Amino acid sequence: MTDKKRILVVEDEGIIAKGIKSSLETLGYAVTSWVTTGEDAIQTVEKNPPDLVLMDIVLQGELDGIEAAKQIYSRFAVPVVYLTAYADESTLERAKVTQPFGYLLKPFEDRELNTSIEIALYKHQVEKKLKESEKRFKSLVSNVPGAIYRCANDANWTMKFISPAIEELSGYPYTDFLQNRVRSYASIMHPDDRKMANDLAQEALRQKEAFVLEYRIIHADGSIRWVYEKGQGTFDDQEELLWLDGAIFDQTDQKKAEDALRYEHENLINILGSMEDGVYIGNKDYDIEYCNAAIKKEFDAKKGNKCYSVFFGREEPCPWCKNSEVFQGKTVRWDFQYEKNNKTYDCLDTPIRKPDGTISKLKILHDITQRKRMEEELIKAKEKAEEATKLKDKFVSLVSHDLRSPFISITGFLNLLMKDEKEPLHPKHKQMLERVQESSNRLLTMLDELLEIGRLQTGKIALNPSFIDGRLAAALALSYMEHQACEKGIKLSNEVLEGTRLYADSQLFGQVLLNLVSNAIKFCGKGDTVTFFVPTGKKTSIALRDTGTGISDTLIPSLFAHEIKTSTSGTKGEKGTGLGLPLSHDIMKAHGGTLKAESKKGDGSVFYADLPHVRPKILVVDDEESARFMIKELLEDLDVEIVEAKGGAEALKLMEKDPPHLAILDLIMPGMDGFELLENLQKNPQTDNIPVVVITSDQNVETRQNAFQMGASDFAAKPVLPEDLIPRVRRFIN
């Protein structure tokens, strides 16, 4: 074991101590020292701090093991695991107070010793990270311009925590508000605003959404301050509300500026009145507070009417009403059809603050009846055009298929004629047949590409994407064309970096790369180079650069069009079908990517095959939170998205709804265990091909065999080590 963990043994029984020392060294640990008293243990830790202390509870001297452990952890932050032959209740209670990192009853086996030490070291590391996180949180809170809080959802908004920034905002010490020691936070809220703020917050909590509030508070000096508050509820696994978290900011200056806008508000009302679009303002009780001339004329609306009565002839609020969203601060857009005049309106609902500080809803109705009719006509025309395209693609596919068989026969008979040694052809006739054969082969290639295009466009070719190595894909395409390049004296180069991770159908994407290499060689001559590389800043793209003849500016816009022939002869008169690039373009489009070209006549070309960035999603399934946390930490540097599940049933639902690219699964779990989950995955076509790495502490060979037979892809042992798990994960996400 490299970088051995250093252990101090505190044990007053010499034989036992030597046995522990031997076991530790066998397990790969370094024993820094062996002492017999609590006093010696403290001095030893101070001079030469170990990574962990194994402490017997009953020791000689004034300090027993529990008191010594307490001092060691409080002074030096070194974790302690207790060793004892006693397990009486009083001893356990005393030991608990010191918050030990482990407890071993003598006698114990090496496996138990090893497990306790590893768990203690891991727990200590986690605690260190939590303390660092807490320190960062305190720093963050102190730098936020507003007051950060956590409070109960009660009438007093009882503060469990509130940052010192509340002192500047309210004029009172922040400690006054903690658990309502001196005053509650609700007591400084303006009486006229308290109910409004509480109602909006409660509605948001019912919807399990964040809330945004604006209200007044009374400062310690008696002045009125406006505040802006944003918060949300925190719920447990049973959807029960635990507390509210949020932040409060001073916006008094902003409110003063709003007072200056009262005059502008009045002008706005005048402007709305002259608009052709219908406009009205309503409150959260559905009362129309204002409506312009267009609304009055079109809908016979009046101030004081209920909106649901005017627009829908209802006697109660509409189930589809957007008021709840608008009065939470959202802007909503939707279509509304008025049955009385058979017109369709584009409705924009947005919250507005009136000069008196209250919130209302502004609704604007724009007549889009004509636009809707045009859209319907366009949709019908589009569907008709798509149907015609499908018929065309089907026709091309059928014709290509029917022509292919006779052409294969023609080329076969040509080969027989040209290789007939009993009745050899006249050289002149043989030369003519060679040209016929060349044209036939070129036509066969064209028919094959037409068939591929047809199958791709009609959906007969389904993508089967996976994570592939971009460098290996490029190398494979270059190897196929190495002979042709060598014949023309062209150098092939692969500058794609190792570990370039792409998400694509390996066969179809390989066809794209092969077409690009073939095309480049066609237009290169002796001494030219063809190079695959990854463009700067585009880690999911592969580009091909050549130093050949280049492409005319007039041809580039049409390179990928099926209906325009852009094929020209190569540097040695090579002919092409003109369908390779359009086919490659279709393949990239099917991937959700693009194929682009840059070129200058006489100065070579660059083709860019850009794929969407897909971040590998890994589902970690384990009933122990600490185990899931450890796996997340191990995979942190792999640029993956981690999704967690606490059991088999939850994992199955997640995988059926949104299949991950890989699952890491514990076998032994309550409820649906790992074996049952594997069995269910294999029954579902949506999940049967998801790779699964099984982890367990069970070392039985039969357990592994059963897991593999039920669909597991790989196996890792607990406790999970990075050098064991990471290479197995890399197998499936490159």
XYZ file of C-alpha atoms in Angstrom:
734
model
C 0.000 0.000 0.000
C 1.545 3.312 -1.029
C 1.242 6.362 1.238
C 0.450 4.213 4.291
C -1.967 5.585 6.868
C -0.236 6.152 10.219
C -1.878 4.614 13.301
C -1.136 5.214 17.024
C -2.043 2.245 19.291
C -2.992 3.043 22.921
C -3.258 -0.270 24.815
C -1.922 -1.229 28.271
C -1.940 -4.996 27.602
C 1.370 -5.806 25.898
C 0.298 -9.031 24.211
C -2.872 -7.448 22.839
C -0.947 -4.390 21.664
C 1.596 -6.523 19.793
C -1.234 -8.474 18.165
C -2.943 -5.254 17.043
C 0.374 -3.907 15.732
C 0.947 -7.087 13.732
C -2.582 -6.995 12.302
C -2.236 -3.352 11.308
C 1.041 -3.938 9.516
C -0.417 -6.964 7.749
C -3.306 -4.787 6.574
C -0.852 -2.257 5.145
C -0.918 0.439 7.846
C 2.091 2.077 9.534
C 2.114 1.939 13.370
C 3.729 5.178 14.583
C 3.925 4.091 18.215
C 2.434 2.003 21.007
C 1.739 3.676 24.362
C -0.006 2.442 27.513
C -1.503 5.581 29.132
C -3.786 8.433 28.109
C -1.137 10.995 29.113
C 1.479 9.366 26.858
C -1.045 9.221 24.022
C -1.685 13.000 24.171
C 2.055 13.779 24.246
C 2.744 11.404 21.340
C -0.016 12.916 19.179
C 1.276 16.426 19.921
C 4.824 15.512 18.825
C 4.019 13.208 15.921
C 0.345 13.423 14.833
C -0.926 10.142 13.335
C -3.833 9.756 10.886
C -5.872 7.798 13.476
C -5.694 6.583 17.088
C -6.826 3.125 18.240
C -7.703 3.785 21.913
C -8.405 1.224 24.645
C -11.053 2.674 26.988
C -9.671 1.187 30.215
C -6.089 2.451 30.724
C -3.581 2.870 33.511
C -2.959 6.360 34.865
C -5.235 9.288 35.723
C -6.763 9.614 32.239
C -8.845 6.761 30.873
C -9.255 6.222 27.126
C -12.467 8.268 26.867
C -10.972 11.403 28.478
C -7.761 11.028 26.430
C -9.772 10.655 23.199
C -11.791 13.765 24.035
C -8.624 15.862 24.440
C -6.920 14.406 21.363
C -9.817 15.212 19.056
C -10.560 18.649 20.523
C -6.887 19.746 20.479
C -5.485 17.991 17.402
C -8.550 16.907 15.329
C -7.198 13.339 15.055
C -9.987 10.712 14.773
C -10.218 8.028 17.468
C -11.589 4.469 17.283
C -12.271 2.849 20.680
C -11.088 -0.661 21.581
C -12.620 -2.359 24.589
C -13.744 -5.662 25.994
C -16.572 -3.904 27.841
C -19.913 -2.944 26.335
C -21.898 -1.873 29.418
C -24.424 0.927 28.962
C -22.659 3.506 31.157
C -19.363 3.083 29.275
C -21.145 3.386 25.950
C -22.918 6.563 27.050
C -19.624 8.169 28.142
C -18.003 7.151 24.870
C -20.880 8.575 22.795
C -20.347 12.042 24.281
C -16.864 12.198 22.727
C -18.325 11.432 19.253
C -15.846 8.646 18.377
C -15.250 7.552 14.808
C -15.643 3.866 15.592
C -16.089 1.264 18.329
C -14.515 -2.219 18.292
C -15.289 -4.918 20.831
C -12.412 -7.246 21.701
C -11.672 -9.758 20.378
C -12.094 -8.714 16.747
C -10.971 -10.017 13.368
C -8.615 -8.268 10.967
C -11.477 -7.665 8.551
C -13.463 -5.838 11.255
C -10.390 -3.820 12.198
C -9.714 -2.844 8.592
C -13.367 -1.878 7.977
C -13.559 0.259 11.151
C -10.337 2.105 10.299
C -11.333 2.793 6.681
C -14.794 4.004 7.703
C -13.298 6.227 10.412
C -10.746 7.758 8.012
C -13.443 8.316 5.395
C -15.839 9.852 7.948
C -13.065 12.152 9.184
C -12.353 13.294 5.623
C -16.069 13.985 5.051
C -16.250 16.028 8.273
C -13.264 18.095 7.153
C -14.988 18.842 3.860
C -18.208 19.777 5.679
C -16.327 22.203 7.913
C -14.663 23.776 4.896
C -18.077 24.034 3.226
C -19.501 25.707 6.339
C -16.654 28.207 6.324
C -17.342 29.041 2.671
C -21.050 29.420 3.442
C -20.344 31.906 6.233
C -18.085 33.874 3.903
C -20.774 33.874 1.220
C -23.482 35.029 3.650
C -21.323 37.873 4.949
C -20.799 39.163 1.404
C -24.453 39.065 0.310
C -25.908 42.626 0.341
C -29.167 41.405 1.888
C -30.164 39.388 4.935
C -30.124 35.589 4.508
C -32.585 33.669 6.670
C -34.129 30.335 7.585
C -37.448 30.547 9.382
C -40.467 28.525 10.472
C -43.687 28.758 8.508
C -45.687 30.310 11.354
C -47.464 33.591 12.035
C -44.320 35.131 13.575
C -41.899 33.976 10.852
C -39.781 32.604 13.703
C -36.142 32.871 12.651
C -34.000 29.768 13.080
C -31.154 31.682 11.433
C -30.750 35.219 10.089
C -27.557 36.924 8.973
C -26.164 40.074 10.660
C -27.122 42.144 7.584
C -30.633 42.457 9.083
C -29.183 44.955 11.584
C -28.533 47.558 8.885
C -31.912 46.856 7.306
C -34.073 46.977 10.469
C -31.969 48.788 13.039
C -32.212 45.860 15.477
C -29.458 43.335 16.403
C -29.834 40.103 14.470
C -29.873 38.148 17.750
C -33.202 39.817 18.655
C -34.940 37.766 15.941
C -33.417 34.346 16.652
C -36.223 32.177 18.058
C -38.091 35.472 18.789
C -35.772 36.209 21.752
C -36.670 39.903 21.829
C -39.050 40.375 18.906
C -40.356 38.402 15.953
C -39.624 39.344 12.378
C -43.377 39.577 11.731
C -43.584 42.294 14.419
C -41.534 44.731 12.307
C -43.551 44.087 9.124
C -46.007 46.847 8.292
C -49.470 45.774 9.547
C -51.056 46.607 6.181
C -48.616 44.372 4.293
C -48.359 41.412 6.622
C -51.366 39.476 5.333
C -50.567 40.142 1.656
C -46.994 38.893 2.062
C -48.120 35.826 3.987
C -50.864 34.972 1.451
C -48.462 35.156 -1.508
C -45.889 33.060 0.331
C -48.452 30.417 1.334
C -49.792 30.142 -2.217
C -46.273 29.610 -3.546
C -45.611 26.981 -0.881
C -48.776 25.118 -1.855
C -47.504 25.083 -5.437
C -43.999 24.172 -4.163
C -42.555 27.168 -6.002
C -40.317 30.063 -4.998
C -42.055 33.222 -3.804
C -41.165 36.866 -4.426
C -42.531 39.506 -2.037
C -42.389 43.277 -1.725
C -43.579 44.856 1.511
C -42.766 47.441 4.134
C -41.019 47.070 7.490
C -40.828 49.544 10.373
C -37.217 50.494 11.191
C -36.035 50.861 14.787
C -35.946 54.668 14.278
C -39.610 54.629 13.211
C -38.990 55.140 9.492
C -40.607 52.972 6.818
C -38.364 50.765 4.707
C -39.405 48.873 1.582
C -37.927 45.385 1.228
C -37.759 42.801 -1.550
C -37.844 39.179 -0.404
C -37.276 35.992 -2.369
C -37.554 32.581 -0.764
C -38.819 29.044 -1.044
C -39.835 26.120 1.123
C -37.691 23.083 1.919
C -39.633 19.804 2.022
C -38.769 16.317 3.319
C -39.202 13.045 1.446
C -42.852 12.914 2.521
C -43.455 16.374 0.993
C -43.860 17.867 4.478
C -42.625 21.467 4.836
C -39.540 21.748 7.056
C -38.704 25.465 6.880
C -38.375 28.498 4.598
C -35.053 29.726 3.185
C -34.640 33.095 1.549
C -33.078 36.544 1.365
C -34.378 40.049 2.163
C -33.046 43.153 0.389
C -33.567 46.871 1.001
C -35.336 48.540 -1.920
C -36.406 51.778 -0.263
C -34.550 53.881 -2.827
C -36.236 52.008 -5.631
C -39.626 52.698 -4.094
C -38.864 56.401 -3.905
C -38.140 56.298 -7.607
C -41.476 54.564 -8.168
C -43.279 57.437 -6.500
C -41.879 59.673 -9.190
C -43.540 57.425 -11.777
C -47.090 58.094 -10.650
C -47.482 60.806 -13.230
C -46.152 58.500 -15.936
C -48.636 55.847 -14.805
C -51.510 58.198 -15.440
C -50.118 58.917 -18.887
C -49.895 55.175 -19.501
C -53.596 54.777 -18.794
C -54.298 57.422 -21.404
C -52.122 55.609 -23.930
C -53.832 52.281 -23.245
C -57.157 53.924 -23.831
C -56.169 54.855 -27.368
C -54.828 51.402 -28.335
C -56.571 49.217 -30.921
C -55.743 46.104 -28.897
C -58.019 45.320 -25.986
C -56.504 46.182 -22.593
C -57.834 45.777 -19.086
C -56.446 45.769 -15.548
C -57.839 43.373 -12.950
C -57.196 42.411 -9.349
C -56.748 38.980 -7.834
C -60.467 38.893 -6.982
C -61.157 38.886 -10.766
C -62.625 42.425 -10.707
C -61.989 44.584 -13.782
C -60.440 47.790 -12.425
C -59.907 49.446 -15.807
C -60.718 48.627 -19.435
C -59.974 50.625 -22.577
C -62.388 51.495 -25.370
C -61.510 48.418 -27.438
C -62.469 46.067 -24.583
C -65.687 47.936 -23.932
C -66.673 47.789 -27.608
C -65.642 44.200 -28.376
C -66.736 42.515 -25.143
C -69.228 44.975 -23.609
C -67.067 45.107 -20.484
C -67.325 47.633 -17.664
C -65.315 48.529 -14.624
C -66.378 46.335 -11.705
C -67.382 43.343 -13.876
C -65.920 39.929 -13.121
C -63.535 38.928 -15.936
C -64.808 35.324 -16.058
C -68.360 36.612 -16.574
C -67.412 39.044 -19.367
C -65.214 36.732 -21.438
C -66.628 33.271 -20.735
C -70.145 33.825 -19.389
C -69.289 31.911 -16.222
C -70.542 32.483 -12.684
C -67.290 31.405 -11.052
C -63.538 31.669 -11.825
C -62.282 29.649 -14.783
C -60.251 26.494 -13.967
C -57.670 27.595 -16.563
C -57.292 31.114 -15.126
C -53.704 32.413 -14.975
C -54.265 34.713 -11.956
C -52.368 32.518 -9.498
C -49.278 32.583 -11.722
C -49.515 36.303 -12.490
C -49.886 37.302 -8.830
C -46.759 35.280 -8.049
C -44.849 37.566 -10.382
C -44.979 35.599 -13.625
C -45.801 36.851 -17.120
C -48.039 34.416 -19.020
C -48.920 34.266 -22.713
C -51.759 32.168 -24.100
C -54.414 32.018 -26.831
C -58.089 32.628 -26.147
C -61.045 32.023 -28.479
C -64.144 34.162 -27.928
C -67.182 32.124 -28.922
C -69.532 35.086 -29.464
C -67.539 36.549 -32.367
C -65.517 33.390 -33.258
C -62.249 35.323 -33.004
C -58.916 34.202 -31.555
C -56.862 36.518 -29.354
C -53.235 36.434 -28.252
C -53.423 37.176 -24.512
C -50.533 38.624 -22.514
C -51.043 38.588 -18.722
C -48.441 40.330 -16.609
C -48.318 41.693 -13.035
C -48.078 45.468 -12.563
C -47.574 47.555 -9.444
C -49.921 50.481 -9.215
C -48.851 53.795 -7.697
C -50.392 52.774 -4.347
C -48.061 49.757 -4.191
C -50.696 47.077 -4.807
C -50.335 44.389 -7.460
C -52.787 44.020 -10.329
C -52.919 42.060 -13.552
C -52.531 43.806 -16.914
C -54.078 41.879 -19.808
C -53.584 42.779 -23.469
C -55.711 41.002 -26.110
C -54.485 41.141 -29.692
C -56.744 39.807 -32.474
C -54.822 37.029 -34.275
C -57.769 35.407 -36.065
C -56.373 36.091 -39.525
C -52.898 34.933 -38.513
C -54.308 31.679 -37.120
C -56.122 30.968 -40.380
C -52.924 31.568 -42.337
C -50.990 29.288 -39.964
C -53.534 26.508 -40.483
C -53.236 26.892 -44.257
C -49.441 26.813 -43.991
C -49.573 23.660 -41.848
C -51.770 21.942 -44.424
C -49.439 23.027 -47.233
C -46.425 21.805 -45.247
C -48.056 18.420 -44.601
C -48.892 18.126 -48.290
C -45.298 18.974 -49.273
C -43.906 16.489 -46.730
C -46.179 13.766 -48.098
C -44.957 14.523 -51.621
C -41.340 14.343 -50.409
C -42.007 10.976 -48.759
C -43.486 9.644 -52.011
C -40.479 10.945 -53.932
C -38.023 9.351 -51.468
C -39.933 6.081 -51.628
C -39.917 6.186 -55.445
C -36.163 6.890 -55.580
C -35.513 4.078 -53.101
C -37.610 1.583 -55.088
C -36.073 2.561 -58.434
C -32.547 2.405 -56.981
C -33.224 -1.041 -55.550
C -34.734 -2.360 -58.805
C -31.840 -1.005 -60.901
C -29.125 -2.383 -58.634
C -29.697 -6.067 -59.416
C -29.419 -5.761 -63.243
C -26.324 -3.576 -62.904
C -24.663 -6.169 -60.685
C -25.365 -8.715 -63.455
C -23.962 -6.350 -66.114
C -20.716 -5.757 -64.201
C -20.432 -9.499 -63.550
C -20.716 -10.383 -67.263
C -18.245 -7.613 -68.122
C -15.733 -9.154 -65.730
C -16.223 -12.575 -67.358
C -15.695 -11.139 -70.878
C -12.545 -9.252 -69.890
C -10.998 -12.237 -68.064
C -11.831 -14.821 -70.772
C -8.412 -16.298 -71.653
C -9.756 -18.822 -74.196
C -11.252 -16.155 -76.436
C -9.417 -12.951 -75.493
C -10.840 -9.621 -76.595
C -9.243 -7.365 -79.137
C -7.232 -4.662 -77.208
C -9.430 -1.957 -78.686
C -12.600 -3.760 -77.604
C -11.117 -4.492 -74.183
C -10.337 -0.779 -73.668
C -13.924 0.094 -74.568
C -15.293 -2.479 -72.124
C -13.026 -1.178 -69.351
C -14.654 2.242 -69.745
C -18.098 0.614 -69.701
C -17.123 -1.264 -66.541
C -15.813 1.932 -64.877
C -19.090 3.734 -65.651
C -21.104 0.748 -64.370
C -19.168 0.634 -61.105
C -19.653 4.369 -60.639
C -23.383 3.961 -61.271
C -23.541 1.072 -58.780
C -21.906 3.308 -56.139
C -24.458 5.997 -56.914
C -27.325 3.511 -56.518
C -25.909 2.333 -53.159
C -25.709 5.933 -51.923
C -29.229 6.649 -53.178
C -30.474 3.623 -51.241
C -28.670 4.807 -48.098
C -30.172 8.301 -48.460
C -33.628 6.806 -49.005
C -33.396 4.536 -45.959
C -32.132 7.414 -43.821
C -34.872 9.827 -44.922
C -37.690 7.271 -44.583
C -36.522 6.236 -41.110
C -35.529 2.696 -42.050
C -32.062 3.349 -40.636
C -32.300 3.999 -36.868
C -29.462 5.645 -34.996
C -27.748 3.531 -32.352
C -25.589 6.124 -30.579
C -22.976 5.374 -27.959
C -19.866 7.058 -26.552
C -16.966 6.526 -28.952
C -13.324 7.581 -29.060
C -12.937 10.286 -31.714
C -9.260 9.509 -32.309
C -9.969 5.837 -32.951
C -12.863 6.690 -35.301
C -10.583 9.002 -37.304
C -7.795 6.396 -37.368
C -10.194 3.753 -38.701
C -11.340 6.010 -41.568
C -7.724 6.823 -42.488
C -6.746 3.130 -42.461
C -9.457 2.302 -45.037
C -8.061 4.923 -47.445
C -4.349 4.374 -46.782
C -3.784 2.440 -50.032
C -5.401 5.109 -52.262
C -3.451 7.861 -50.509
C -0.170 5.977 -50.913
C -0.780 5.491 -54.654
C -1.158 9.286 -55.095
C 1.723 10.217 -52.736
C -0.563 11.867 -50.180
C 0.284 11.992 -46.462
C -2.481 11.066 -43.974
C -2.318 12.477 -40.429
C -4.412 12.031 -37.272
C -4.151 14.935 -34.800
C -7.333 14.098 -32.879
C -6.400 13.989 -29.191
C -6.606 10.750 -27.256
C -9.743 10.462 -25.157
C -11.841 12.714 -27.425
C -15.315 11.667 -26.344
C -18.132 11.740 -28.920
C -21.717 10.511 -28.778
C -22.690 9.048 -32.152
C -23.674 5.968 -34.134
C -20.203 4.536 -34.692
C -21.072 2.967 -38.066
C -22.892 5.966 -39.590
C -20.464 8.548 -38.189
C -17.604 6.381 -39.466
C -19.236 6.529 -42.932
C -19.166 10.351 -42.731
C -15.460 10.388 -41.841
C -14.707 7.864 -44.598
C -16.567 9.991 -47.192
C -14.635 13.084 -46.110
C -11.248 11.314 -46.401
C -12.154 9.812 -49.787
C -13.278 13.220 -51.067
C -10.083 14.899 -49.811
C -7.793 12.303 -51.446
C -9.699 12.732 -54.701
C -8.779 16.432 -54.871
C -5.202 16.148 -53.557
C -2.000 15.358 -55.426
C 1.507 14.207 -54.686
C 2.990 15.945 -51.617
C -0.377 17.084 -50.232
C -1.586 16.227 -46.711
C -4.951 15.181 -45.308
C -5.360 15.733 -41.532
C -8.048 14.951 -38.977
C -8.095 17.351 -35.975
C -10.383 18.775 -33.259
C -11.174 22.479 -33.823
C -10.281 24.819 -30.961
C -13.154 25.219 -28.513
C -15.229 22.437 -30.125
C -14.541 19.282 -28.142
C -17.391 17.339 -29.815
C -16.333 18.096 -33.383
C -13.932 16.421 -35.784
C -12.619 18.373 -38.747
C -10.710 17.270 -41.855
C -8.186 19.623 -43.448
C -6.497 19.040 -46.815
C -3.978 20.995 -48.893
C -5.565 20.038 -52.216
C -7.121 22.032 -55.031
C -9.860 23.604 -52.926
C -13.481 24.300 -53.874
C -14.914 27.175 -55.876
C -16.897 29.728 -53.840
C -19.866 29.190 -56.146
C -20.033 25.464 -55.334
C -19.811 25.592 -51.510
C -23.477 26.605 -50.887
C -24.661 23.597 -52.948
C -22.216 20.933 -51.718
C -24.779 19.151 -49.533
C -27.857 19.550 -51.765
C -29.338 16.350 -53.237
C -30.917 18.105 -56.191
C -27.776 19.951 -57.389
C -24.878 18.036 -58.950
C -21.580 19.481 -57.675
C -19.267 16.532 -58.354
C -16.145 17.307 -60.424
C -13.174 15.211 -61.563
C -10.287 14.613 -59.147
C -6.605 15.383 -59.695
C -6.196 12.095 -61.619
C -9.545 12.268 -63.363
C -11.422 10.334 -60.651
C -15.173 10.503 -61.054
C -17.665 10.801 -58.218
C -21.390 10.270 -57.755
C -22.041 13.650 -56.152
C -24.065 11.921 -53.402
C -21.380 11.242 -50.751
C -21.484 14.700 -49.192
C -25.326 14.991 -49.222
C -25.511 11.555 -47.564
C -22.942 12.625 -44.944
C -24.905 15.826 -44.354
C -28.098 13.800 -43.775
C -26.288 11.505 -41.321
C -24.997 14.471 -39.303
C -28.458 16.065 -39.344
C -29.960 12.811 -38.021
C -27.472 13.060 -35.113
C -28.671 16.597 -34.375
C -25.335 17.904 -35.650
C -24.055 19.748 -38.707
C -21.607 19.311 -41.572
C -19.961 22.500 -42.847
C -17.217 23.333 -45.334
C -14.645 26.103 -45.674
C -12.491 26.349 -48.769
C -10.638 28.616 -51.126
C -9.856 27.648 -54.688
C -6.228 26.504 -54.876
C -5.762 26.620 -51.110
C -7.299 23.388 -49.763
C -10.487 22.730 -47.790
C -11.685 22.127 -44.240
C -14.838 20.108 -43.432
C -16.339 20.304 -39.925
C -18.454 17.418 -38.568
C -20.055 18.939 -35.448
C -21.919 16.664 -33.003
C -24.081 17.811 -30.080
C -22.402 17.751 -26.683
C -23.804 14.871 -24.644
C -22.704 14.606 -21.028
C -22.752 11.006 -19.786
C -25.512 10.397 -17.253
C -24.722 7.845 -14.541
C -27.363 6.518 -12.140
C -25.953 5.514 -8.734
C -28.240 3.103 -6.862
C -27.496 2.395 -3.199
C -29.635 2.567 -0.055
C -26.714 4.101 1.905
C -26.256 7.851 1.363
C -22.576 7.667 2.354
C -21.932 5.036 -0.336
C -23.602 7.193 -2.996
C -21.622 10.216 -1.823
C -18.350 8.297 -2.042
C -19.061 7.149 -5.621
C -19.980 10.714 -6.630
C -16.663 11.926 -5.220
C -14.726 9.252 -7.114
C -16.386 10.161 -10.430
C -16.137 13.925 -9.934
C -13.301 14.397 -12.466
C -14.946 12.401 -15.294
C -17.290 15.216 -16.470
C -20.456 13.187 -15.887
C -23.931 13.925 -14.566
C -24.768 11.895 -11.463
C -28.362 10.889 -10.677
C -29.089 9.104 -7.389
C -31.647 6.504 -6.331
C -32.080 5.107 -2.817
C -33.464 1.760 -3.924
C -34.376 -0.543 -6.783
C -37.973 0.640 -7.241
C -36.957 4.313 -7.469
C -34.124 3.429 -9.857
C -36.454 1.461 -12.141
C -38.840 4.422 -12.466
C -35.972 6.802 -13.245
C -34.467 4.465 -15.845
C -37.793 3.883 -17.599
C -38.548 7.606 -17.710
C -35.071 8.834 -18.716
C -32.571 5.990 -19.343
C -29.018 6.809 -18.184
C -25.902 5.890 -20.126
C -24.634 3.752 -17.223
C -25.947 2.440 -13.892
C -23.821 1.648 -10.834
C -25.840 -0.695 -8.671
C -25.519 -2.141 -5.163
C -26.843 -5.708 -5.010
C -27.960 -5.820 -1.374
C -30.748 -3.297 -0.679
C -34.061 -3.377 1.197
C -37.225 -3.729 -0.889
C -36.335 -4.318 -4.542
C -32.696 -5.471 -4.391
C -30.116 -5.377 -7.164
C -30.970 -8.818 -8.563
C -34.658 -7.966 -8.924
C -33.784 -4.626 -10.553
C -31.507 -6.390 -13.081
C -34.320 -8.810 -13.882
C -36.787 -5.953 -14.486
C -34.308 -4.069 -16.675
C -33.868 -7.075 -18.950
C -37.650 -7.384 -19.449
C -37.999 -3.853 -20.844
C -36.667 -3.082 -24.378
C -36.100 0.518 -23.235
C -33.678 -0.524 -20.506
C -32.257 -3.923 -21.479
C -29.206 -2.405 -23.194
C -28.216 -0.055 -20.342
C -24.787 -1.148 -19.057
C -24.757 -1.921 -15.329
C -21.716 -2.047 -13.039
C -22.599 -4.055 -9.924
C -20.935 -3.239 -6.589
C -21.159 -5.344 -3.443
C -19.170 -6.461 -0.431
C -20.176 -10.094 -1.130
C -17.009 -11.866 -2.338
C -18.833 -15.083 -3.285
C -18.019 -16.137 -6.891
C -21.557 -17.478 -7.314
C -22.953 -14.003 -6.558
C -20.926 -12.545 -9.428
C -21.979 -15.314 -11.791
C -25.652 -14.757 -10.957
C -25.297 -10.996 -11.514
C -23.650 -11.493 -14.913
C -26.294 -14.021 -15.966
C -29.006 -11.486 -15.086
C -27.508 -8.772 -17.293
C -24.745 -7.081 -15.289
C -21.955 -5.681 -17.465
C -19.154 -5.478 -14.892
C -18.418 -5.990 -11.192
C -16.621 -3.963 -8.484
C -16.042 -4.868 -4.847
C -16.829 -2.842 -1.741
C -15.253 -0.811 -0.297
C -14.994 0.858 -3.718
C -11.520 2.038 -4.681
C -10.880 4.593 -7.440
C -8.351 2.416 -9.243
C -10.974 -0.341 -9.405
C -14.127 1.637 -10.258
C -12.933 4.383 -12.635
C -11.467 2.097 -15.361
C -14.719 0.101 -15.353
C -16.780 3.274 -15.753
C -14.504 4.517 -18.555
C -15.292 1.350 -20.537
C -18.816 2.615 -21.113
C -18.343 6.392 -21.338
C -14.986 6.394 -23.156
